[in-house]
Short mmCIF file of C-alpha atoms in Angstrom, two decimals:
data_model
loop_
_atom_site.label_atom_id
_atom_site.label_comp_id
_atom_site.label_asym_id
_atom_site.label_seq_id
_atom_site.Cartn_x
_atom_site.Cartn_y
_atom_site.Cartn_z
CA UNK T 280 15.24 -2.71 -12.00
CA UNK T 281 13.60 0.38 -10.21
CA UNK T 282 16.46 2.99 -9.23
CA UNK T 283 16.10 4.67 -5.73
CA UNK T 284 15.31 8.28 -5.82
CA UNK T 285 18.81 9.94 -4.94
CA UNK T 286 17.54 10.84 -1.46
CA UNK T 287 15.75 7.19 -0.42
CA UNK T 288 18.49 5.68 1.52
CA UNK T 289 18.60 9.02 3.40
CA UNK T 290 15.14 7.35 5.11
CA UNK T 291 14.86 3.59 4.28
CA UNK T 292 16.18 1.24 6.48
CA UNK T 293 17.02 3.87 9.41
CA UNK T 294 13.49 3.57 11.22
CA UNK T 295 12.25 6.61 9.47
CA UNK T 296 10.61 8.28 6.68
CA UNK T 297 10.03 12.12 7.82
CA UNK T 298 6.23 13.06 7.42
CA UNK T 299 6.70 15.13 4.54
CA UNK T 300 4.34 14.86 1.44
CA UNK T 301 7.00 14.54 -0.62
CA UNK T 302 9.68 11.89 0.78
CA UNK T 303 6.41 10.04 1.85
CA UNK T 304 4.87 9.54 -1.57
CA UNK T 305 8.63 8.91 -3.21
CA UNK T 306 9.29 6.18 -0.34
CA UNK T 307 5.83 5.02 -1.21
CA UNK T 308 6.24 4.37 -4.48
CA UNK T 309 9.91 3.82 -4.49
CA UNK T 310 8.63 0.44 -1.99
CA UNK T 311 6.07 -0.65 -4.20
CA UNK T 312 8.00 -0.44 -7.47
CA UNK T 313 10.32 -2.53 -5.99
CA UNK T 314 8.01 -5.11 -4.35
CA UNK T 315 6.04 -6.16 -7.57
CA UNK T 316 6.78 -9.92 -7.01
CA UNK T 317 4.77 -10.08 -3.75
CA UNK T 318 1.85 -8.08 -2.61
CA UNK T 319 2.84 -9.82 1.45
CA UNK T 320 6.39 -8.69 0.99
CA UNK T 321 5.10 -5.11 -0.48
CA UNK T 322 2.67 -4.18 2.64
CA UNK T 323 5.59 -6.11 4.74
CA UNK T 324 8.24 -3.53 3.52
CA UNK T 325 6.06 -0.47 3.19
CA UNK T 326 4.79 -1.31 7.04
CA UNK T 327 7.94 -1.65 8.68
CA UNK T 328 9.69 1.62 6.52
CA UNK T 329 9.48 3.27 10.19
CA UNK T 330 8.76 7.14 10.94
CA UNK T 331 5.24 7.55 8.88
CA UNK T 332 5.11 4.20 8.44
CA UNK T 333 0.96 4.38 8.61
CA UNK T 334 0.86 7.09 5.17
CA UNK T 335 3.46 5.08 3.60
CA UNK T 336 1.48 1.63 3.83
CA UNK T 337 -1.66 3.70 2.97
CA UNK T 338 -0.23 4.84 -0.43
CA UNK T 339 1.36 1.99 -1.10
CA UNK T 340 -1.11 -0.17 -0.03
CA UNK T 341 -3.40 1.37 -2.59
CA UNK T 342 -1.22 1.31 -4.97
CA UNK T 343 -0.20 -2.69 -4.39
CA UNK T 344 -4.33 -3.30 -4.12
CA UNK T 345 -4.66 -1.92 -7.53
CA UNK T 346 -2.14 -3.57 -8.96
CA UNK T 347 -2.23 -6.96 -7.30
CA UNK T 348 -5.72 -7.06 -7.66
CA UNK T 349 -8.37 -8.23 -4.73
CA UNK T 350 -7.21 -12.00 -5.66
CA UNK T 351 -4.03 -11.52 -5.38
CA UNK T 352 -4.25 -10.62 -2.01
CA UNK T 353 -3.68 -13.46 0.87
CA UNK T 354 -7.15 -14.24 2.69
CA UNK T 355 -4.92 -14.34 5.50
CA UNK T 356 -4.07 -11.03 5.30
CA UNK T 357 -7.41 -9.70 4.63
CA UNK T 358 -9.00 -11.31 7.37
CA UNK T 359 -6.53 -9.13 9.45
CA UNK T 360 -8.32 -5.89 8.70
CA UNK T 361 -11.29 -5.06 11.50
CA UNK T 362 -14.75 -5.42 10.07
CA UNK T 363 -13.15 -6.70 6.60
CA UNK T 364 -16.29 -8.15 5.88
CA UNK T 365 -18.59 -5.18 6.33
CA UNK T 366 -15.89 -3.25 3.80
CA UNK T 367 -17.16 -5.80 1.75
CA UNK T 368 -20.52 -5.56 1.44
CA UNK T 369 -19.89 -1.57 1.15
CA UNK T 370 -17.83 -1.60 -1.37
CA UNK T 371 -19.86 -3.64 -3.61
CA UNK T 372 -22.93 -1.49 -2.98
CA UNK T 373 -20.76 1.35 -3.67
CA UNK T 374 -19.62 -0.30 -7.04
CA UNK T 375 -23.30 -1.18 -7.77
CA UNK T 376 -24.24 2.42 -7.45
CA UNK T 377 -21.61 3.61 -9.56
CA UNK T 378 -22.55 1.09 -12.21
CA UNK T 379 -25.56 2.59 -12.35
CA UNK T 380 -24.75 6.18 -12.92
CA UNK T 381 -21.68 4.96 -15.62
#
């Protein structure tokens, strides 16, 4: 298993992780190291860590997209996200265009 960085419980499960770079990237990671079963349960946890709960679902939730994959990921939970299908259609121009240059 994934061992907590000695300071983690220090801000997990007491409603806050302090808006520090560095105790938000370790609680980051820390929550999606531990959530690889479940990309729900891993932008569940790293949503509800509390304090800078927005940074610590954006890093995670990168990190869980990338390694989840966009099939892995619940339509229900994509259809969530404002103007998810507009994201769409960017995205895969932006991919196009940088298919083109690589």
């Amino acid at each position: 298993g994934v061992k907590s960085p000695f300071f983690i419980e220090d801000y997990l499960g007491h409603a806050f992780v302090h808006p520090y770079a560095i105790s938000t990237v370790v609680c980051s990671i820390f929550i999606f190291l531990k959530r690889l079963n479940s990309f729900r349960d891993c932008i569940f946890e790293l949503s509800t860590a509390g304090g800078d709960s927005d940074t610590v679902g954006a890093i995670g939730g990168a990190l869980a997209g990338a390694y989840f994959g966009l099939k892995n990921i619940p339509n229900d939970l994509i259809k969530l996200v404002k103007n998810y299908k507009k994201i769409f259609k960017i995205s895969g121009e932006l991919y196009k265009i940088f298919k083109l240059r690589y």
